[in-house]
XYZ file of C-alpha atoms in Angstrom:
758
model
C 13.238 -57.670 -68.736
C 10.117 -57.462 -66.591
C 12.204 -58.782 -63.703
C 14.718 -55.928 -64.091
C 11.960 -53.344 -64.529
C 10.293 -54.685 -61.409
C 13.602 -54.587 -59.554
C 14.291 -51.024 -60.718
C 10.814 -49.924 -59.675
C 11.273 -51.640 -56.349
C 14.654 -49.965 -55.779
C 13.137 -46.631 -56.853
C 10.297 -47.071 -54.357
C 12.715 -47.977 -51.592
C 14.802 -44.903 -52.373
C 11.757 -42.654 -52.219
C 10.694 -44.362 -48.998
C 13.999 -43.430 -47.347
C 13.857 -39.884 -48.713
C 10.342 -39.392 -47.356
C 11.321 -40.959 -44.024
C 14.315 -38.613 -43.766
C 12.095 -35.597 -44.496
C 9.597 -36.719 -41.859
C 12.341 -37.199 -39.295
C 13.861 -33.789 -40.003
C 10.446 -32.134 -39.896
C 9.662 -34.006 -36.730
C 12.862 -32.780 -35.114
C 12.050 -29.236 -36.134
C 8.555 -29.502 -34.656
C 9.792 -31.036 -31.428
C 12.481 -28.432 -30.867
C 10.232 -25.539 -31.840
C 6.857 -26.174 -30.274
C 6.796 -29.124 -27.923
C 6.230 -27.212 -24.697
C 4.748 -28.349 -21.439
C 1.940 -26.029 -20.397
C 0.266 -25.738 -16.994
C -2.015 -23.159 -15.379
C -3.294 -22.699 -11.840
C -5.386 -20.327 -9.769
C -5.990 -19.734 -6.062
C -7.907 -17.379 -3.785
C -5.929 -14.477 -2.277
C -8.844 -12.449 -0.897
C -7.499 -10.787 2.221
C -9.237 -9.514 5.360
C -12.591 -7.969 4.406
C -12.741 -5.782 7.505
C -10.726 -3.075 9.267
C -7.666 -3.207 6.980
C -6.718 -0.145 4.950
C -6.815 -0.625 1.193
C -3.630 -0.361 -0.841
C -3.349 2.192 -3.626
C -4.892 5.541 -2.802
C -3.105 5.999 0.562
C -6.433 7.131 2.003
C -6.442 6.280 5.704
C -10.256 6.390 5.771
C -10.576 3.703 3.079
C -10.784 0.456 5.039
C -12.165 -2.837 3.811
C -15.791 -3.492 4.761
C -16.860 -6.362 2.541
C -16.358 -7.929 -0.882
C -17.353 -6.846 -4.379
C -15.828 -10.052 -5.748
C -12.868 -12.206 -4.756
C -9.194 -11.746 -5.583
C -7.066 -14.487 -7.110
C -3.495 -15.423 -7.983
C -3.328 -16.891 -11.485
C -0.188 -18.627 -12.753
C 1.120 -20.168 -15.932
C 4.180 -22.360 -16.446
C 5.664 -23.023 -19.863
C 8.523 -25.512 -19.997
C 10.737 -27.331 -22.422
C 10.397 -31.079 -21.677
C 14.091 -31.391 -20.855
C 15.102 -27.757 -20.621
C 14.212 -24.307 -19.339
C 10.901 -23.222 -17.901
C 9.308 -19.938 -16.839
C 6.572 -19.052 -14.360
C 4.380 -15.963 -14.520
C 1.947 -15.175 -11.709
C -0.684 -12.464 -12.016
C -2.074 -11.117 -8.737
C -5.383 -9.402 -8.132
C -3.417 -7.041 -5.908
C -2.156 -3.488 -6.166
C 1.398 -4.585 -6.890
C 3.988 -7.234 -6.189
C 5.911 -7.057 -2.927
C 9.606 -7.772 -2.504
C 8.975 -9.542 0.779
C 6.237 -11.694 -0.732
C 8.514 -12.596 -3.634
C 11.292 -13.585 -1.219
C 9.014 -15.822 0.866
C 7.358 -17.449 -2.146
C 10.775 -18.305 -3.578
C 11.822 -19.805 -0.249
C 8.764 -22.064 -0.294
C 9.339 -23.059 -3.917
C 12.946 -23.954 -3.146
C 11.856 -26.127 -0.216
C 9.345 -27.911 -2.449
C 11.068 -28.067 -5.843
C 14.757 -27.379 -5.216
C 16.271 -25.111 -7.874
C 13.511 -25.667 -10.420
C 11.870 -22.309 -9.680
C 14.034 -19.370 -8.610
C 14.107 -15.584 -8.798
C 15.551 -15.990 -12.306
C 12.549 -17.677 -13.924
C 9.616 -16.712 -11.663
C 7.782 -13.423 -12.197
C 5.056 -12.183 -9.827
C 3.014 -9.245 -11.108
C 0.133 -7.133 -9.744
C -2.879 -5.822 -11.692
C -2.828 -2.542 -9.688
C -6.303 -2.707 -8.213
C -6.705 -0.002 -5.570
C -9.396 -2.041 -3.813
C -7.410 -4.775 -2.090
C -6.222 -4.997 1.529
C -2.838 -3.387 2.181
C -0.091 -3.941 4.711
C 1.797 -6.639 2.774
C 4.813 -4.656 1.532
C 7.982 -4.385 3.589
C 8.989 -0.743 3.093
C 7.615 1.849 5.523
C 6.218 4.376 3.063
C 3.831 1.781 1.585
C 2.326 0.639 4.888
C 1.857 3.889 6.812
C -1.888 4.141 6.175
C -2.435 0.441 6.992
C -0.996 1.013 10.487
C 2.059 -0.962 9.523
C 2.443 -4.581 8.493
C -0.710 -6.736 8.333
C 0.339 -10.365 8.651
C -3.029 -11.694 7.505
C -2.847 -9.719 4.232
C 0.695 -10.939 3.675
C 0.082 -14.614 4.461
C -2.954 -15.068 2.235
C -1.069 -13.696 -0.792
C 2.029 -15.826 -0.164
C -0.160 -18.910 0.312
C -2.203 -18.140 -2.802
C 0.818 -17.613 -5.041
C 2.393 -20.840 -3.848
C -0.824 -22.779 -4.386
C -1.380 -21.306 -7.856
C 2.137 -22.375 -8.878
C 1.657 -25.839 -7.356
C -1.544 -26.272 -9.350
C 0.113 -25.040 -12.532
C 3.032 -27.420 -11.937
C 0.708 -30.364 -11.371
C -1.235 -29.465 -14.540
C 1.864 -29.496 -16.771
C 1.063 -31.410 -19.968
C 2.257 -31.236 -23.561
C 0.680 -28.260 -25.252
C 1.035 -25.155 -27.345
C 0.997 -21.404 -26.810
C -0.451 -18.945 -29.323
C -0.056 -15.166 -29.443
C -2.434 -12.530 -30.792
C -2.770 -8.743 -30.686
C -5.523 -6.192 -31.091
C -6.570 -2.671 -30.134
C -9.003 -1.454 -27.469
C -9.798 2.181 -28.170
C -12.073 3.008 -25.243
C -10.517 1.604 -22.058
C -7.866 4.200 -21.188
C -6.991 7.894 -21.506
C -3.875 9.836 -20.583
C -4.384 11.469 -17.177
C -1.224 13.621 -17.493
C -1.419 14.893 -21.078
C 0.591 18.041 -20.351
C 3.559 15.866 -19.333
C 3.142 13.624 -22.379
C 3.183 16.703 -24.632
C 6.610 17.620 -23.270
C 8.069 14.607 -25.103
C 9.687 15.500 -28.468
C 7.168 16.249 -31.195
C 9.025 13.985 -33.611
C 8.660 11.087 -31.182
C 4.991 11.765 -30.523
C 4.354 11.897 -34.255
C 5.241 8.201 -34.524
C 2.164 7.247 -32.505
C -1.528 7.702 -33.202
C -2.533 7.919 -29.521
C -1.095 9.314 -26.306
C -1.673 5.955 -24.569
C -1.027 2.405 -25.771
C -4.194 0.811 -27.126
C -2.793 -2.627 -27.920
C -3.593 -5.791 -26.007
C -1.241 -8.766 -26.381
C -2.722 -12.157 -25.511
C -1.287 -15.626 -24.972
C -3.602 -18.607 -25.494
C -2.633 -21.867 -23.798
C -3.781 -25.133 -25.365
C -3.353 -28.513 -23.700
C -2.903 -31.393 -26.176
C -5.423 -33.490 -24.243
C -7.903 -30.963 -22.880
C -7.779 -28.210 -25.470
C -7.711 -24.537 -24.379
C -6.888 -24.186 -20.682
C -6.285 -20.481 -20.306
C -5.281 -17.068 -21.574
C -3.084 -14.285 -20.195
C -3.040 -10.818 -21.710
C -1.258 -7.511 -21.126
C -2.974 -4.153 -21.551
C -2.255 -0.781 -19.968
C -4.967 0.886 -17.896
C -5.005 1.765 -14.213
C -6.977 -0.252 -11.656
C -8.800 2.863 -10.505
C -12.333 2.441 -11.801
C -13.246 1.915 -8.138
C -12.794 5.190 -6.267
C -10.801 6.203 -3.191
C -13.986 5.973 -1.072
C -14.899 2.403 -2.060
C -14.668 -0.061 0.835
C -15.440 -3.366 -0.898
C -12.570 -5.662 -1.885
C -12.471 -5.774 -5.671
C -10.205 -6.727 -8.551
C -11.417 -3.541 -10.251
C -11.680 -3.556 -14.054
C -9.007 -6.208 -14.694
C -10.365 -8.557 -12.057
C -13.820 -8.036 -13.554
C -12.524 -8.914 -17.008
C -10.921 -12.100 -15.683
C -14.107 -13.186 -13.945
C -16.162 -12.493 -17.101
C -13.777 -14.405 -19.360
C -13.448 -17.452 -17.144
C -17.229 -17.697 -16.797
C -17.686 -17.104 -20.539
C -15.322 -19.921 -21.457
C -16.802 -22.352 -18.939
C -20.341 -21.665 -20.152
C -19.223 -22.034 -23.787
C -17.600 -25.357 -22.935
C -20.701 -26.642 -21.187
C -22.873 -25.714 -24.161
C -20.474 -27.415 -26.597
C -20.497 -30.533 -24.415
C -24.306 -30.490 -24.205
C -24.218 -29.595 -20.534
C -26.301 -26.865 -18.961
C -24.384 -23.630 -18.406
C -24.044 -22.758 -14.747
C -27.077 -20.461 -14.633
C -29.188 -21.883 -17.448
C -30.809 -24.814 -15.776
C -33.761 -27.161 -15.949
C -33.871 -27.252 -12.165
C -37.286 -25.591 -12.171
C -39.288 -25.428 -15.380
C -41.049 -22.146 -14.669
C -42.698 -22.052 -18.061
C -44.637 -25.136 -16.976
C -45.138 -24.058 -13.380
C -47.813 -21.697 -12.099
C -46.462 -18.593 -10.368
C -48.923 -19.165 -7.507
C -47.514 -22.646 -6.979
C -43.975 -21.240 -6.827
C -45.039 -18.715 -4.193
C -46.672 -21.490 -2.196
C -43.487 -23.547 -2.462
C -41.345 -20.584 -1.406
C -43.588 -19.862 1.602
C -42.703 -23.241 3.066
C -39.087 -22.129 3.524
C -38.819 -19.494 6.242
C -35.535 -17.989 7.355
C -33.406 -20.370 9.371
C -31.897 -19.422 12.690
C -28.112 -19.365 12.801
C -26.594 -22.822 12.859
C -23.116 -24.008 13.903
C -21.259 -25.463 10.960
C -17.793 -26.517 9.843
C -15.037 -24.450 8.287
C -15.386 -26.351 5.035
C -19.101 -25.872 4.347
C -18.595 -22.541 2.556
C -15.876 -24.151 0.431
C -18.091 -27.053 -0.616
C -21.032 -24.706 -1.332
C -18.945 -22.293 -3.415
C -20.233 -22.059 -6.996
C -16.855 -22.527 -8.661
C -15.612 -25.039 -6.108
C -12.539 -26.953 -7.233
C -14.241 -30.001 -5.704
C -16.671 -29.943 -8.631
C -14.044 -29.581 -11.378
C -11.333 -31.997 -10.304
C -11.684 -34.134 -13.444
C -9.910 -31.612 -15.691
C -7.770 -28.451 -15.434
C -9.809 -25.338 -14.744
C -9.713 -22.548 -17.307
C -7.540 -19.667 -16.059
C -7.707 -16.191 -17.544
C -5.535 -13.300 -16.338
C -5.648 -9.646 -17.350
C -2.151 -8.426 -16.591
C -0.895 -4.894 -16.143
C 1.518 -3.131 -18.482
C 2.903 0.429 -18.777
C -0.118 2.021 -17.116
C 1.689 4.880 -15.357
C -0.253 7.727 -16.967
C -3.272 5.731 -18.198
C -6.652 6.176 -16.508
C -9.775 4.033 -17.031
C -11.880 7.121 -16.298
C -12.313 7.751 -19.991
C -14.874 10.578 -19.865
C -12.180 12.955 -18.600
C -11.512 14.917 -15.417
C -14.034 17.448 -14.137
C -14.474 19.760 -11.164
C -17.014 18.467 -8.676
C -18.160 21.992 -7.778
C -18.679 23.470 -11.253
C -18.845 20.453 -13.554
C -16.242 22.106 -15.775
C -13.038 20.423 -16.981
C -10.096 20.633 -14.566
C -7.100 22.863 -15.202
C -5.028 21.223 -17.960
C -1.543 21.699 -16.511
C -2.181 21.125 -12.804
C -5.479 19.137 -12.643
C -6.918 21.618 -10.177
C -10.230 23.399 -9.700
C -9.819 26.987 -8.535
C -6.290 26.063 -7.525
C -7.349 23.050 -5.448
C -6.651 19.446 -6.444
C -9.253 17.921 -4.094
C -12.148 18.826 -6.412
C -10.734 17.347 -9.629
C -11.964 13.814 -10.349
C -11.879 11.595 -13.416
C -15.168 10.134 -14.617
C -15.575 6.558 -15.727
C -17.998 5.470 -18.473
C -20.646 4.538 -15.893
C -20.408 7.867 -14.034
C -21.575 8.447 -11.345
C -21.752 4.697 -10.563
C -18.207 3.408 -9.976
C -19.389 -0.212 -9.987
C -20.876 0.304 -13.434
C -17.679 1.991 -14.663
C -15.701 -0.986 -13.357
C -17.996 -3.394 -15.179
C -17.856 -1.468 -18.461
C -14.053 -1.103 -18.583
C -13.691 -4.740 -17.536
C -16.168 -5.860 -20.175
C -14.343 -3.924 -22.890
C -11.112 -5.706 -22.045
C -12.893 -9.062 -21.820
C -14.573 -8.705 -25.227
C -11.291 -7.894 -26.952
C -9.555 -10.750 -25.139
C -12.287 -13.176 -26.214
C -11.909 -12.050 -29.842
C -8.134 -12.457 -29.705
C -8.516 -15.828 -27.994
C -10.865 -17.134 -30.676
C -8.703 -15.924 -33.558
C -5.221 -16.657 -32.163
C -3.233 -18.457 -34.860
C 0.450 -17.576 -34.424
C 2.126 -20.342 -32.454
C 5.082 -19.627 -30.199
C 8.071 -21.687 -31.262
C 11.664 -21.787 -30.172
C 13.617 -21.847 -26.979
C 12.614 -20.719 -23.532
C 15.112 -18.451 -21.827
C 15.370 -15.882 -19.055
C 17.728 -13.430 -17.397
C 17.477 -11.710 -14.021
C 19.624 -9.305 -12.061
C 19.405 -7.205 -8.895
C 20.573 -3.593 -9.187
C 21.206 -0.803 -6.711
C 19.111 1.994 -8.188
C 20.238 4.471 -5.535
C 23.573 4.908 -7.305
C 23.443 3.211 -10.675
C 25.847 4.576 -13.280
C 24.264 5.167 -16.671
C 26.469 5.499 -19.738
C 25.466 8.397 -21.981
C 27.921 7.796 -24.842
C 31.660 8.292 -25.036
C 33.109 8.775 -21.570
C 30.088 10.652 -20.260
C 27.886 9.083 -17.609
C 25.200 10.072 -15.110
C 23.795 8.407 -12.026
C 20.491 7.597 -10.480
C 19.695 8.957 -6.991
C 18.543 7.576 -3.659
C 14.745 7.393 -3.666
C 12.757 10.565 -3.049
C 9.188 11.745 -3.577
C 8.336 15.182 -4.906
C 5.691 17.619 -3.710
C 3.348 16.700 -6.567
C 3.221 13.137 -5.228
C 1.009 14.413 -2.398
C -1.337 16.056 -4.912
C -2.479 12.648 -6.119
C -4.059 12.226 -9.560
C -7.421 12.730 -11.201
C -8.140 9.086 -10.289
C -7.622 9.898 -6.605
C -6.768 13.476 -5.620
C -4.611 14.234 -2.607
C -5.237 16.769 0.132
C -4.119 20.125 1.521
C -2.551 22.641 -0.875
C -0.424 20.307 -2.983
C -0.803 20.385 -6.750
C 0.634 18.606 -9.761
C 3.298 20.402 -11.757
C 4.954 21.858 -8.652
C 8.721 22.212 -9.168
C 9.425 24.570 -6.268
C 7.715 23.200 -3.158
C 6.162 24.950 -0.191
C 8.135 26.444 2.756
C 5.708 25.066 5.361
C 5.810 21.527 4.039
C 9.585 21.725 3.678
C 9.719 22.508 7.385
C 7.545 19.476 8.112
C 9.747 17.386 5.811
C 12.887 18.428 7.645
C 11.461 17.078 10.901
C 11.605 13.635 9.305
C 14.732 13.940 7.162
C 16.455 16.932 5.608
C 17.742 15.985 2.159
C 21.385 16.740 1.468
C 22.383 19.263 -1.171
C 23.789 16.407 -3.239
C 20.394 14.676 -3.139
C 18.584 17.897 -4.074
C 20.895 18.423 -7.026
C 20.555 14.805 -8.150
C 16.749 14.907 -8.076
C 16.393 18.290 -9.862
C 13.951 19.671 -10.916
C 12.005 17.650 -8.344
C 11.480 19.514 -5.050
C 11.824 16.778 -2.410
C 8.904 16.233 -0.059
C 10.031 12.896 1.397
C 13.652 11.767 1.168
C 12.541 8.148 1.502
C 15.724 6.550 0.175
C 17.733 7.977 3.047
C 15.146 7.376 5.777
C 16.031 4.241 7.769
C 14.031 4.490 11.023
C 12.526 2.152 12.157
C 13.700 0.438 8.942
C 13.959 1.240 5.226
C 11.245 3.567 3.926
C 11.824 2.759 0.251
C 13.696 0.159 -1.811
C 17.191 0.652 -3.181
C 17.791 -2.838 -4.640
C 15.449 -3.644 -7.531
C 15.068 -6.720 -9.752
C 15.051 -6.558 -13.549
C 14.029 -9.650 -15.503
C 13.260 -10.920 -18.981
C 11.259 -14.074 -19.688
C 11.354 -15.361 -23.278
C 9.052 -18.018 -24.721
C 9.899 -18.432 -28.382
C 9.123 -15.100 -30.005
C 7.331 -13.764 -26.887
C 9.419 -11.482 -24.649
C 8.113 -10.379 -21.238
C 9.875 -7.487 -19.493
C 9.302 -7.707 -15.744
C 9.540 -4.151 -14.419
C 9.201 -3.268 -10.715
C 7.072 -0.172 -11.187
C 4.666 1.824 -13.314
C 6.121 2.992 -16.627
C 4.298 5.806 -18.382
C 3.150 5.297 -21.956
C 6.174 6.892 -23.651
C 8.639 5.436 -21.139
C 7.272 1.986 -21.922
C 7.510 2.576 -25.662
C 11.169 3.549 -25.389
C 11.962 0.469 -23.321
C 10.130 -1.888 -25.681
C 11.837 -0.365 -28.717
C 15.276 -0.719 -27.142
C 14.739 -4.403 -26.307
C 13.135 -5.174 -29.674
C 16.199 -3.732 -31.421
C 18.420 -6.242 -29.608
C 16.342 -9.258 -30.671
C 16.085 -7.906 -34.254
C 13.833 -10.679 -35.567
C 10.072 -10.704 -35.163
C 9.382 -10.719 -31.448
C 6.420 -9.631 -29.370
C 7.673 -7.517 -26.471
C 5.340 -6.750 -23.576
C 5.932 -4.873 -20.367
C 4.664 -6.590 -17.227
C 4.274 -3.734 -14.780
C 4.471 -3.806 -10.982
C 6.402 -7.085 -11.044
C 8.481 -8.785 -8.315
C 8.632 -5.630 -6.177
C 7.333 -2.062 -6.244
C 9.220 1.198 -6.754
C 6.484 3.555 -7.939
C 6.779 5.360 -11.307
C 9.136 5.650 -14.265
C 8.683 8.615 -16.630
C 10.701 9.915 -19.547
C 13.267 12.638 -18.826
C 10.951 15.173 -20.477
C 7.921 14.097 -18.425
C 10.037 14.228 -15.273
C 10.740 17.883 -15.984
C 7.012 18.658 -15.754
C 6.767 17.221 -12.217
C 3.223 16.003 -12.416
C 2.286 13.135 -10.092
C 4.113 10.492 -12.131
C 7.315 12.546 -12.362
C 7.219 13.390 -8.660
C 6.829 9.647 -7.989
C 9.801 8.646 -10.171
C 11.930 7.805 -7.155
C 15.447 7.588 -8.501
C 15.657 10.871 -10.349
C 15.573 12.083 -13.964
C 17.849 9.305 -15.284
C 15.689 6.430 -14.043
C 14.333 5.447 -17.464
C 17.797 5.582 -19.036
C 19.007 3.206 -16.337
C 16.212 0.728 -17.065
C 16.849 0.862 -20.815
C 20.571 0.267 -20.244
C 20.011 -2.700 -17.935
C 17.240 -4.378 -19.941
C 19.365 -4.022 -23.052
C 22.107 -5.913 -21.198
C 19.678 -8.700 -20.270
C 18.383 -8.975 -23.832
C 21.922 -9.043 -25.232
C 22.840 -11.813 -22.798
C 19.915 -13.910 -24.037
C 20.846 -13.347 -27.689
C 24.526 -14.177 -27.103
C 23.916 -16.968 -24.618
C 25.882 -15.265 -21.887
C 25.138 -14.995 -18.188
C 24.616 -11.791 -16.200
C 25.731 -10.856 -12.718
C 23.232 -11.743 -10.011
C 23.769 -8.422 -8.236
C 23.206 -7.533 -4.568
C 20.156 -9.284 -3.066
C 17.366 -7.129 -1.593
C 16.880 -7.136 2.182
C 14.416 -9.426 3.963
C 12.773 -7.099 6.501
C 10.125 -9.478 7.846
C 11.661 -9.628 11.315
C 11.629 -5.827 11.537
C 7.994 -5.313 10.606
C 5.729 -3.390 12.983
C 1.967 -3.877 12.909
C -0.366 -1.648 14.895
C -3.731 -2.932 13.650
C -5.666 -4.111 16.727
C -6.719 -7.778 16.691
C -10.305 -8.969 16.856
C -11.056 -9.248 20.576
C -14.501 -10.832 20.647
C -17.735 -11.070 18.653
C -21.181 -10.936 20.218
C -24.888 -10.738 19.435
C -27.846 -9.353 21.416
C -29.402 -11.599 24.028
C -31.462 -14.328 22.371
C -29.882 -13.826 18.954
C -27.537 -16.315 17.285
C -24.749 -15.680 14.812
C -26.288 -16.239 11.385
C -29.788 -15.172 12.402
C -31.562 -12.972 9.883
C -31.856 -9.370 11.032
C -33.696 -8.036 7.971
C -35.410 -10.606 5.755
C -36.961 -10.386 2.314
C -40.672 -9.497 2.464
C -42.955 -12.451 3.035
C -44.307 -14.075 -0.144
C -42.143 -11.771 -2.234
C -41.491 -11.935 -5.965
C -38.609 -10.189 -7.697
C -37.923 -9.481 -11.355
C -34.675 -9.663 -13.260
C -32.887 -6.359 -12.765
C -34.244 -5.878 -9.232
C -31.978 -5.556 -6.188
C -32.823 -7.395 -2.988
C -31.151 -7.107 0.405
C -30.857 -9.486 3.345
C -29.115 -8.586 6.621
C -27.676 -11.185 9.016
C -26.230 -10.976 12.511
C -22.588 -11.686 11.852
C -19.011 -11.582 13.134
C -15.751 -10.054 11.975
C -14.580 -11.474 8.615
C -10.997 -11.378 9.876
C -11.753 -14.471 11.994
C -11.711 -16.601 8.833
C -11.040 -15.237 5.344
C -13.125 -18.077 3.843
C -10.279 -18.755 1.413
C -11.617 -20.711 -1.584
C -15.024 -20.376 0.066
C -17.656 -17.651 0.338
C -19.329 -15.365 2.857
C -22.465 -15.007 0.717
C -24.505 -17.383 -1.390
C -27.637 -17.340 -3.539
C -29.253 -20.770 -3.861
C -31.902 -22.078 -6.247
C -34.423 -24.701 -5.192
C -34.189 -27.990 -7.038
C -37.256 -30.166 -6.772
C -38.919 -29.850 -3.375
C -36.052 -29.700 -0.914
C -32.595 -29.425 -2.504
C -30.787 -26.092 -2.652
C -28.235 -25.606 -5.452
C -25.629 -22.777 -5.262
C -25.813 -20.388 -8.231
C -24.128 -17.124 -7.131
C -21.547 -16.404 -4.438
C -19.282 -13.563 -3.304
C -17.046 -14.144 -6.334
C -19.891 -12.960 -8.577
C -20.065 -9.318 -9.575
C -23.838 -9.249 -9.043
C -23.601 -10.292 -5.362
C -22.100 -7.879 -2.816
C -21.140 -8.796 0.717
C -21.022 -5.787 3.042
C -19.898 -5.942 6.649
C -20.514 -3.293 9.282
C -20.599 -2.704 13.020
C -22.740 -0.074 14.777
C -19.656 1.622 16.224
C -15.909 1.196 15.925
C -15.496 -0.544 19.276
C -18.679 -2.614 19.117
C -18.406 -6.401 19.289
C -21.652 -6.744 17.348
C -21.814 -6.631 13.561
C -24.022 -7.212 10.534
C -23.496 -8.823 7.148
C -25.572 -7.191 4.426
C -25.917 -9.216 1.241
C -27.157 -7.410 -1.861
C -28.161 -9.329 -4.969
C -28.616 -7.458 -8.224
C -30.582 -10.052 -10.131
C -28.943 -10.590 -13.562
C -30.980 -10.825 -16.735
C -29.586 -14.342 -17.200
C -31.085 -15.567 -13.924
C -33.234 -18.674 -14.192
C -36.794 -18.080 -12.883
C -37.559 -20.109 -9.786
C -37.459 -20.228 -5.980
C -34.365 -18.766 -4.293
C -32.872 -17.941 -0.928
C -29.820 -16.028 0.328
C -27.347 -17.637 2.740
C -24.463 -16.302 4.829
C -21.370 -18.052 6.202
C -19.146 -16.630 8.905
C -16.912 -17.296 11.898
C -17.139 -15.764 15.365
C -14.475 -15.311 18.023
C -15.172 -16.008 21.686
C -13.724 -14.120 24.606
C -11.330 -17.037 25.077
C -10.088 -16.840 21.473
C -11.789 -19.885 19.997
C -13.292 -19.618 16.496
C -16.753 -21.046 15.740
C -18.241 -21.212 12.259
C -21.891 -20.539 11.534
C -24.387 -20.125 8.709
C -27.888 -18.826 8.197
C -30.423 -18.454 5.387
C -33.172 -16.035 4.439
C -36.761 -16.907 3.689
C -37.305 -18.209 0.182
C -38.633 -15.941 -2.563
C -39.542 -16.150 -6.231
C -37.688 -14.683 -9.193
C -39.739 -14.533 -12.357
């Protein structure tokens, strides 16, 4: 009896064993198919020429680069199924993506990886900073103020994107992706509220605000290394830095990225019982007499300029990849969304002459647009406004990062198509249809916005035009009656879509793309959607996917075609409507085509590739003069100190100190992945440790020459000493490269006298 009971129990146990094993296997299969992604992130320097080149964004010919606020980067993520699809998203600290850059990056990726990365699954997006070097787009209207094509601007971005993707590819490891959302209430306001109010009241009633306040964040976690990065999408313009700023800057989104990457790295070092980058035991000031520090500092006088190698500034860079090769670096990107009518100048727009609010409908002051400017939260200090708006985005991103719990699961998919937006048929229901138009800019385009007003007598809300400027327009290209009718009620200032000399002035072929990672859907749009336009597009795509999906708009992606408003906003012809190139039906066309892409993903069908955009590289004209030669006064070397810190000087946290060096044109060497400026802290008696460089917001590198044609120049380095600075002995160093009359490039460096920070 006991034998049979034992046998029964044994058989029962075996049965349960197989049941449990089957459950585990089924669960395992579910987990593998749903969440076993490969995750990789990468980042690379794309800081362009910090001298002479016009900045992209404000179209202000007087705004040329003259130094660096902090460096620009390309940041990439790759998410892949181990044996299936993969997607790449690259976020650029640049005004926008460029069709020509996208074409050349894809050519390089094909040469390196075959068909692994193509236009179908690679998205390249810009943060819309207006403080980066221009001249890298291929269409004439976008490179007029930069004196045409600037090869150096173009090359550094193409190189940086490629390198960021290579690094992300090489960092691919099993991992997970989490999504989280939250609101930021104080980082954007609507700069065209009169146009927004023209949208139907019933539609506006569905929303609490006239701009989108939601940030959507992806957190990337490597199975081996833990968190390795975060990308988020939030709508606010990159116009905290004004149209008169001449320092290269990632504006508020670049600031947020720098703050978050440094925050994570310092948190990691603390958790691993390492010293954070700027909290060091290098000099124990609490145990050291201030007089002794001064005596130590006095033994280090400024050095005369010294010849050096190209790689010294790279090895001395604070965040040098050479010092973090043992593990993937943490990459954080603050991506752009439907920012078309969203300004970071949250205090509102005021007249510079009276201090009163600008006219509501036209953003003018006494009928003139030139006096109406938006004010950021740090007004009148644009650098402080940039920091504040960046910090607000960073703090929300850090909160979302820490609390992210919803894991992305499911398949990776994508769809991409090229479309001719100059004549795209849009179905309106039944047999009725309308068309888009060849590109054209309205009169209100020239009025600019409250973030950067235009000139002359243009104003927003102009739906008639001016006879004088129409005469000027006709000298370039007289629009046909058909074009005028198509673009109504926009009065055409520049008929860019039909201007072909010396080559295309504006794009006709545009890419549309969807990337899907589980329940995350990214809409790659080649322009700036306004708030309500973006809401309509997101709603239309969400309706196709039906289930719970997170839909984000990635603005200014893959190419650039200016603005997209709603039909009702277009009627108002403010700046955004005047800059909606393809006429009043542009948004309807986008909704139609993105709905097709989403439907194809849901049904598993393919879409037509469409007509490819032109490659106009061979036609580009660049009129920016090259660097001819650099020189210094007789008896002075490159890198010599021109203006030193005071002898035996002591500075406090919060002070600003300035050192001026004899220098050379920064266009000779962009110092990619290096630095032009460095603050070093003395370790022991004779070792200098880098603590701040020109990728730090507190350290500004300014370059100037006494006159436009002078071969002599200065590098001014300003250090605003942070409250977190470790007391001790410091010095400021400068790296540069000079060009001889025979064209050879020689690198140099120099250092200031040492000083004490207490």
